[in-house]
Amino acid sequence: MDYKALAERLLPGNYPELSNFEELYPPRDLPKGAEVTRLAPSPTGFIHLGNLFVAIANERIAHQSGGVLYLRIEDTDEKRKVEGAVEAVKNALRYFDIRFDEGAEIEGENKYGPYYQRQRADIYRAFVKDLIARGRAYPCFCTEEELAALRERQVAEKKITGYYGEYAKCRNLSEEEIYANLDAGKPYVIRLKSMGDPEHKLTFHDEIKGDITVTENDQDVVILKSDGIPTYHFAHAIDDHFMRTTLVIRGEEWLASLPIHLELFDVLGFRRPRYGHNCSLMKQDGETRRKLSKRKDPELSLEFYRKEGYFARAVKVYMLTLLNSNFEEWYRKNPDAPLESFRFSASKMSKSGTLFDLDKLNDISADEFARLSEEEMAAFLKEWAMEYGTDAQKAYFDDMDYMKSVLTLCMGTTGKKRRKDFKTASQAMELISYFFARPESHESYRVSPEDRKALLESYLKTYDHADDSQGWFAKLKEVASANGFAAEMKAYKADPAAYKGSVADVAEVLRIAVTGKANTPDLWTILHILGKEEATARILAAREEA
Ligand code: GLU
């Protein structure tokens, strides 16, 4: 068969010499040991935790080695493309401080671009043409129906499905048959003519999983689709070579395709990058562990973290904790060091499923918030509210001094005794909402409506806004005694039957009346932040409702 003539027929015209691409995209001038890594999302609009995991790993590895992290958009599948997806990826990652040095929509020299695969179609075609001319790729005219029937047959025969060996019908078409099909205008794709032998096992060193055994590829995978656009497999091999990627950290769902990728690099004559396949994120669901699912777990989407107002640093700390087994200890010893000074290592990444636990993240968030000053917390909450908050929540920031006094109370004294109530911006905003509006609902009281009414009435009679904290509490005790409640906890504990309750119940009535919540920071301070008028009005309203 005259492969050269076939290549010319299939991809007519002058394509650049392949060596031109080597000159156009020369090896990068980087110090020894510098890694070139990338993030290569498809623009589907859904960016998830798995993407963030590999983004953090790739970012750390590139930047700590003095290398480059770039963003490539793998848009070969037109059907999955969503408008605005690239912006969404960039915004989502920027929030977590993932900085790209070059790539799609990234400012910079961008010498290895374009970074959208569809804009690189000519490069791919030049290589496809060469493979055809070398007899290593061929046109396949099989229709969807034929392929579906083949699949059915293979399933019935309990054979591995796919286009390979004896099943690869078009691999053995004669020259006449090929030209007859072409003359008849039949649509076709271009497939790799695989030389792999599935009996052949080879050892592959994965940067995360260590040495693994893989089976050689024998699938004649599609490399160029009928619209002249390559498949992901083919495009990524060309791109990782010419963008001079040294290390690919990606999700382990790609491990199954690795043999295809290895063969593609070999047939193209490219040196392969090193690969590390990151294990899937798991969730404890009752007794079992399962993969996080798009449908069931909102926390899989990165959008979730921004909408809820997670503190990016907290998410990053948790991710690093999961990503590198020695991070947690390092962080405990170096709580104030920049996260970048931790030495990240692919070989310390987990080899099997990582358990992702939102409760653990919430604990870390609470710790991280507790490290912020009131000003920093206010700025963080404000930024969140301006983007995601209600109009009422936006108005919380009209009086920043008031907000600061609220946060000073709700966060506790700077230093050791900080409260750890805040986990996310949306939750914190809800927690402090009673400072800005009367509570819409009240948590349930332990005390009966009659007693509540009586307690609130006697409280109002003795209430003097000028009382200091101690004087105020002494009066609360008087109110307790006058209404059959123990003024001292000790007395109550010694003989609970002798009382309706204790001063703690009295304080709770007041607390719920004013804030709607049974758990709050110091009540006296709350009353003073609210001011006499507002505090009194709320107590009056609660008395009416009792
Ligand atoms: N485009 C692939 C994805 O969206 C990237 C796979 C890779 O990193 O090689 O998952």
XYZ file of C-alpha atoms and ligand atoms in Angstrom:
556
model
C 0.000 0.000 0.000
C 1.210 3.498 -0.826
C 0.749 5.075 2.592
C 2.168 8.400 1.503
C -0.428 8.726 -1.221
C -3.129 7.737 1.228
C -1.947 10.387 3.697
C -2.070 12.972 0.931
C -5.565 11.909 -0.044
C -6.820 12.004 3.552
C -5.060 15.199 4.632
C -4.184 17.047 1.452
C -1.940 20.057 1.336
C 1.294 21.196 2.808
C 1.751 20.691 6.485
C 4.881 22.007 8.176
C 7.801 19.651 8.590
C 7.407 18.008 11.967
C 10.844 19.216 13.006
C 9.509 22.768 12.684
C 7.361 22.184 15.719
C 10.411 21.164 17.696
C 11.951 24.512 16.816
C 8.771 26.455 17.425
C 8.321 24.907 20.871
C 11.865 24.280 22.032
C 12.732 22.697 25.371
C 12.248 25.264 28.086
C 15.137 27.136 29.486
C 14.643 26.263 33.125
C 17.001 25.365 35.963
C 17.722 21.705 36.528
C 14.988 19.959 38.456
C 12.336 22.538 37.519
C 9.036 20.836 36.784
C 6.564 21.905 34.133
C 3.067 20.900 35.170
C -0.351 21.710 33.884
C -3.993 21.713 34.543
C -5.948 20.524 31.539
C -9.655 20.779 32.229
C -12.370 20.303 29.665
C -14.587 23.378 29.540
C -17.686 21.648 30.858
C -18.472 24.301 33.450
C -18.198 21.851 36.309
C -15.057 22.226 38.315
C -14.783 19.955 41.288
C -12.738 19.015 44.309
C -10.767 16.451 42.320
C -9.632 19.268 40.015
C -8.620 21.352 43.009
C -6.667 18.459 44.488
C -4.567 17.978 41.387
C -4.333 21.738 40.889
C -2.788 22.180 44.326
C -0.377 19.309 43.753
C 0.638 20.565 40.308
C 0.949 24.143 41.511
C 3.122 23.228 44.480
C 5.355 20.926 42.486
C 5.864 23.465 39.699
C 6.479 26.485 41.848
C 8.565 24.958 44.579
C 10.911 23.606 41.899
C 11.189 26.931 40.078
C 9.145 25.560 37.196
C 5.964 26.453 35.377
C 2.283 25.724 35.830
C 0.122 26.311 32.792
C -3.569 26.075 31.938
C -4.613 24.143 28.857
C -8.214 23.898 27.787
C -9.109 20.498 26.416
C -12.046 21.457 24.252
C -11.911 18.671 21.688
C -15.395 17.562 22.631
C -17.648 20.323 21.329
C -20.779 18.730 22.780
C -19.624 19.114 26.377
C -18.536 22.717 26.006
C -20.267 25.329 28.139
C -20.124 29.110 27.673
C -18.050 30.898 30.298
C -16.447 27.682 31.522
C -12.885 28.943 31.210
C -13.655 32.012 33.305
C -15.334 29.747 35.831
C -12.251 27.526 36.081
C -9.976 30.500 36.482
C -12.153 32.164 39.103
C -12.614 28.984 41.068
C -8.887 28.332 41.152
C -7.914 31.922 41.810
C -10.001 31.773 44.975
C -7.692 29.024 46.195
C -4.657 30.987 45.103
C -3.674 28.708 42.245
C -1.507 30.941 40.074
C -0.856 29.986 36.480
C 2.274 31.211 34.778
C 0.886 30.799 31.297
C -1.993 29.339 29.400
C -5.482 30.011 28.140
C -6.572 33.546 29.075
C -3.509 33.965 31.277
C -1.455 37.070 30.782
C 2.145 36.423 29.917
C 4.449 35.437 27.108
C 2.531 32.269 26.362
C 5.213 30.988 24.012
C 3.885 27.452 23.996
C 0.367 28.320 22.944
C -2.269 28.367 21.727
C -3.620 26.652 24.822
C -7.051 25.794 23.475
C -6.832 22.447 21.762
C -9.245 23.380 19.005
C -6.848 26.130 17.996
C -4.074 23.577 17.596
C -5.847 21.399 15.075
C -3.204 21.896 12.385
C -0.415 20.674 14.631
C -2.329 17.508 15.412
C -3.225 16.944 11.755
C 0.385 17.271 10.691
C 1.260 14.407 13.038
C -1.731 12.343 12.009
C -0.694 12.748 8.378
C 2.777 11.566 9.251
C 1.423 8.513 11.084
C -0.702 7.598 8.070
C 2.292 8.047 5.775
C 4.261 5.735 8.053
C 1.501 3.130 8.002
C 0.809 3.628 11.706
C -2.675 5.071 11.318
C -5.550 4.286 9.009
C -9.020 5.480 8.071
C -11.958 3.646 9.601
C -15.340 3.808 7.890
C -17.334 1.856 10.452
C -20.671 3.455 11.258
C -22.073 4.029 14.763
C -24.427 1.093 14.152
C -21.605 -1.223 13.153
C -19.617 -0.258 16.218
C -22.629 -0.772 18.484
C -23.208 -4.206 16.939
C -19.545 -5.073 17.439
C -19.782 -4.098 21.044
C -22.858 -6.224 21.556
C -21.137 -9.186 20.000
C -18.070 -8.746 22.186
C -20.181 -8.468 25.332
C -22.080 -11.622 24.337
C -18.808 -13.439 23.697
C -17.404 -12.106 26.976
C -14.547 -10.476 25.125
C -12.904 -7.169 25.900
C -14.869 -4.503 24.072
C -13.306 -2.135 21.586
C -11.681 -1.871 18.211
C -8.674 -4.141 18.192
C -7.049 -7.185 16.633
C -9.477 -9.375 14.730
C -12.314 -6.921 15.430
C -10.537 -3.995 13.806
C -12.247 -4.460 10.469
C -10.944 -1.375 8.685
C -7.374 -2.099 9.722
C -7.213 -4.694 7.013
C -9.014 -2.910 4.201
C -7.229 -3.139 0.863
C -6.086 -0.048 -0.992
C -8.982 -0.507 -3.429
C -11.536 -0.754 -0.661
C -10.225 2.360 1.057
C -10.292 4.426 -2.120
C -13.710 3.087 -3.071
C -15.051 4.198 0.327
C -13.408 7.579 -0.041
C -14.747 7.994 -3.558
C -18.197 7.107 -2.281
C -17.833 9.979 0.199
C -18.179 7.767 3.277
C -17.356 9.569 6.497
C -14.366 8.213 8.375
C -12.204 8.648 11.442
C -8.478 8.003 11.705
C -7.372 5.242 14.052
C -4.004 4.385 15.483
C -2.661 1.076 14.172
C -1.670 -0.355 17.514
C 1.343 -2.657 17.684
C 0.781 -3.524 21.321
C 0.373 -7.015 22.660
C -2.061 -7.442 25.571
C -0.056 -10.490 26.691
C 2.732 -8.075 27.399
C 2.778 -6.607 30.880
C 5.070 -3.770 31.688
C 6.133 -2.065 34.865
C 5.388 1.580 34.989
C 6.618 3.960 37.642
C 3.829 6.193 38.820
C 5.003 9.189 40.837
C 2.202 8.676 43.353
C 1.377 4.995 43.270
C 4.916 3.735 42.798
C 5.618 0.830 40.464
C 2.488 -0.520 38.855
C 1.962 -3.196 36.250
C 0.128 -2.198 33.115
C -0.914 -4.168 30.064
C 0.205 -2.990 26.674
C -2.438 -1.260 24.621
C -3.828 -3.071 21.608
C -6.821 -0.841 20.942
C -6.821 0.973 17.627
C -8.089 4.123 19.279
C -9.507 6.994 17.269
C -6.956 9.759 17.014
C -8.744 12.073 14.589
C -12.514 12.352 14.580
C -14.584 12.760 11.434
C -14.713 16.540 11.960
C -10.921 16.707 11.761
C -10.520 17.324 15.487
C -8.345 14.907 17.434
C -9.435 12.938 20.447
C -8.233 13.902 23.888
C -5.767 10.994 23.939
C -3.957 12.130 20.845
C -4.116 15.856 21.525
C -2.789 15.536 25.043
C 0.261 13.565 23.907
C 1.160 16.202 21.313
C 0.511 19.010 23.759
C 2.355 17.586 26.711
C 5.332 17.076 24.441
C 5.334 20.492 22.791
C 4.386 22.377 25.911
C 7.317 20.564 27.443
C 5.421 19.116 30.356
C 7.684 17.161 32.674
C 5.138 15.838 35.145
C 1.432 15.106 34.858
C -0.510 14.799 38.090
C -4.069 13.855 37.228
C -7.004 11.866 38.560
C -6.735 8.086 38.676
C -9.710 7.762 36.343
C -7.060 8.254 33.626
C -5.015 5.269 34.709
C -7.065 2.967 32.483
C -6.045 5.063 29.457
C -2.390 5.127 30.394
C -1.388 2.219 28.088
C -2.900 4.136 25.163
C -0.956 7.211 26.141
C 2.287 5.298 26.496
C 1.897 3.837 23.017
C 1.042 7.229 21.549
C 4.158 8.825 23.010
C 6.234 5.966 21.640
C 4.774 5.993 18.152
C 5.154 9.770 17.977
C 8.765 9.434 19.050
C 8.291 11.693 22.054
C 9.839 11.330 25.439
C 7.002 10.795 27.904
C 6.401 13.059 30.851
C 6.312 11.401 34.259
C 2.812 10.638 35.484
C 1.250 10.557 38.924
C -2.329 9.368 39.283
C -4.132 10.831 42.238
C -6.587 8.561 44.021
C -10.293 9.317 44.015
C -12.017 11.219 46.785
C -14.192 9.041 48.951
C -16.967 9.807 51.351
C -18.096 7.795 54.350
C -21.732 6.977 53.716
C -23.041 4.993 56.652
C -21.059 1.772 56.765
C -19.577 2.109 53.304
C -17.140 4.339 51.546
C -18.034 5.561 48.124
C -16.712 8.014 45.584
C -18.005 11.560 45.940
C -20.773 11.943 43.421
C -21.845 14.969 41.442
C -25.480 14.114 41.936
C -25.484 13.272 45.638
C -22.764 15.466 47.135
C -22.944 19.223 46.686
C -19.527 19.480 48.347
C -17.937 17.945 45.241
C -18.408 21.176 43.300
C -15.943 23.995 43.974
C -18.827 26.420 43.603
C -20.160 25.035 46.891
C -17.152 26.365 48.839
C -17.513 29.862 47.522
C -21.268 29.986 47.946
C -21.011 28.745 51.517
C -18.162 31.147 52.115
C -15.425 28.751 53.042
C -12.173 30.427 53.885
C -9.843 29.527 51.038
C -6.873 29.025 53.327
C -8.820 26.549 55.453
C -9.795 24.526 52.406
C -6.203 24.574 51.254
C -4.909 23.490 54.646
C -7.368 20.593 54.642
C -6.463 19.627 51.071
C -2.772 19.670 51.924
C -3.519 17.562 54.996
C -5.154 14.999 52.730
C -2.589 15.332 49.964
C 0.634 14.894 51.881
C 0.856 12.604 54.874
C 3.473 14.746 56.618
C 1.705 18.077 56.191
C -0.376 17.959 59.366
C 2.644 17.564 61.596
C 4.556 20.225 59.710
C 1.630 22.626 60.101
C 1.340 21.956 63.805
C 5.000 22.874 64.193
C 4.857 25.820 61.791
C 1.402 27.329 62.177
C 2.529 30.776 61.088
C 4.746 29.844 58.172
C 3.401 30.494 54.670
C 1.864 27.306 53.294
C 4.272 27.547 50.373
C 7.204 26.834 52.627
C 5.973 23.258 53.148
C 7.942 20.925 50.872
C 5.313 19.117 48.851
C 6.092 15.706 47.488
C 4.151 13.588 44.981
C 5.505 10.431 46.559
C 3.804 11.333 49.852
C 0.394 11.480 48.246
C -2.089 8.824 49.217
C -1.951 5.703 47.065
C -5.529 4.621 47.600
C -8.845 6.441 48.162
C -8.747 9.615 50.228
C -11.570 10.112 52.677
C -13.031 13.582 52.390
C -14.871 14.665 55.500
C -16.716 17.973 55.646
C -16.763 17.906 59.463
C -12.983 17.791 59.503
C -12.870 20.715 57.100
C -15.270 22.624 59.354
C -12.989 22.051 62.345
C -10.011 23.320 60.390
C -12.064 26.312 59.232
C -12.959 27.178 62.808
C -9.270 27.039 63.751
C -8.278 29.184 60.801
C -10.946 31.800 61.477
C -9.827 31.921 65.101
C -6.449 33.101 63.855
C -7.913 36.135 62.107
C -8.243 39.581 63.628
C -11.698 41.127 63.825
C -10.772 43.412 60.932
C -9.706 40.508 58.770
C -12.827 38.558 59.640
C -15.024 41.577 58.850
C -13.292 42.028 55.500
C -13.731 38.364 54.638
C -17.412 38.338 55.592
C -18.020 41.555 53.711
C -16.476 40.216 50.531
C -18.628 37.121 50.767
C -21.799 39.087 51.536
C -21.293 41.470 48.645
C -21.199 38.511 46.268
C -23.502 35.960 47.823
C -25.369 37.642 50.685
C -28.912 38.968 50.803
C -29.501 42.718 50.714
C -30.098 42.622 54.451
C -26.749 40.900 54.966
C -24.972 43.429 52.786
C -26.338 46.144 55.064
C -24.616 44.536 58.091
C -21.494 46.291 56.884
C -22.918 49.801 56.817
C -21.534 50.440 60.280
C -18.136 48.807 60.472
C -17.552 49.848 64.103
C -20.723 48.069 65.113
C -19.677 45.007 63.080
C -16.299 45.058 64.756
C -17.803 45.077 68.241
C -20.018 42.131 67.240
C -17.026 40.185 65.945
C -14.874 41.063 68.931
C -17.497 39.471 71.133
C -18.249 36.517 68.860
C -14.640 35.628 68.223
C -13.540 36.015 71.845
C -10.384 37.515 73.191
C -7.489 37.495 70.751
C -4.989 34.870 71.744
C -5.687 31.676 73.574
C -9.308 31.946 74.507
C -10.750 32.535 71.084
C -14.173 31.101 70.374
C -14.406 28.735 67.444
C -18.001 29.199 66.394
C -17.418 30.332 62.823
C -17.003 27.730 60.102
C -18.090 29.472 56.942
C -19.180 32.976 56.002
C -22.801 31.987 55.451
C -22.946 30.192 58.789
C -21.171 33.056 60.600
C -23.546 35.585 59.071
C -26.460 33.531 60.297
C -24.904 33.227 63.752
C -24.538 36.987 64.134
C -27.831 37.867 62.463
C -29.559 38.725 65.748
C -27.306 41.740 66.136
C -28.812 43.203 63.010
C -32.439 42.159 63.112
C -34.922 40.802 65.611
C -34.799 37.037 65.624
C -37.370 35.599 63.260
C -37.748 32.478 65.352
C -36.799 31.424 68.850
C -35.214 28.160 69.874
C -37.355 26.324 72.385
C -37.309 27.431 75.985
C -36.939 24.996 78.856
C -39.196 27.141 81.019
C -43.015 27.172 80.725
C -44.742 30.171 79.075
C -46.220 31.298 82.424
C -42.844 31.264 84.144
C -41.244 32.934 81.166
C -43.707 35.750 81.309
C -43.206 36.186 85.028
C -39.423 36.077 84.737
C -39.292 38.598 81.908
C -41.627 40.902 83.758
C -39.612 40.891 86.935
C -36.424 41.259 84.920
C -37.794 44.361 83.202
C -38.687 45.875 86.556
C -35.148 45.592 87.876
C -33.295 46.140 84.583
C -30.916 49.055 84.581
C -28.829 49.368 81.439
C -26.125 51.125 83.419
C -25.432 48.054 85.578
C -22.063 46.501 85.026
C -21.776 42.841 84.246
C -21.602 41.776 87.898
C -24.381 44.046 89.062
C -26.530 42.795 86.218
C -25.925 39.164 87.104
C -26.685 39.824 90.777
C -30.078 41.161 89.674
C -30.640 38.111 87.542
C -30.190 36.048 90.676
C -32.739 38.162 92.481
C -35.169 37.619 89.650
C -34.523 33.898 89.953
C -35.152 33.802 93.699
C -38.285 35.905 93.461
C -39.766 33.431 90.972
C -38.967 30.123 92.612
C -35.672 29.503 90.764
C -32.421 28.811 92.612
C -30.070 31.797 92.609
C -27.069 29.535 93.129
C -26.270 26.490 91.041
C -24.954 24.689 94.067
C -28.234 25.025 95.925
C -30.113 23.839 92.893
C -27.925 20.811 92.398
C -28.224 19.864 96.066
C -32.020 19.852 95.926
C -33.454 20.269 92.416
C -36.969 19.330 93.549
C -37.129 22.447 95.709
C -36.944 24.787 92.681
C -38.525 25.343 89.294
C -35.047 25.612 87.890
C -31.906 27.631 88.409
C -30.479 31.014 87.492
C -29.123 29.288 84.368
C -32.703 28.766 83.191
C -33.474 32.385 83.920
C -30.478 33.487 81.847
C -31.575 31.163 79.070
C -35.032 32.712 78.943
C -33.473 36.109 78.561
C -30.937 34.878 76.039
C -33.512 33.251 73.798
C -35.837 36.237 74.161
C -33.136 38.616 72.956
C -31.215 36.527 70.442
C -33.511 33.659 69.489
C -30.679 31.265 70.367
C -29.905 29.169 73.436
C -26.165 29.412 72.846
C -24.456 32.755 72.436
C -21.435 34.585 73.714
C -21.725 36.718 76.844
C -25.287 37.974 77.243
C -24.506 41.175 79.122
C -22.231 42.271 76.284
C -24.891 41.373 73.727
C -27.390 43.570 75.548
C -24.878 46.404 75.464
C -24.046 46.011 71.818
C -27.761 46.045 70.990
C -28.346 49.052 73.228
C -30.992 49.692 75.836
C -33.861 50.450 73.522
C -33.481 47.471 71.240
C -32.775 45.049 74.095
C -35.849 46.222 75.990
C -38.042 46.065 72.912
C -37.042 42.435 72.305
C -37.737 41.445 75.897
C -41.136 43.140 75.745
C -41.957 41.335 72.520
C -40.939 37.987 74.009
C -43.099 38.662 77.047
C -46.075 39.317 74.780
C -45.490 36.077 72.937
C -45.218 33.953 76.076
N -9.102 16.911 30.027
C -8.895 15.923 31.026
C -9.911 16.160 32.149
O -10.692 17.061 32.045
C -7.489 16.031 31.571
C -6.814 14.751 31.731
C -5.315 14.947 31.950
O -4.968 15.701 32.869
O -4.511 14.382 31.207
O -9.946 15.452 33.111
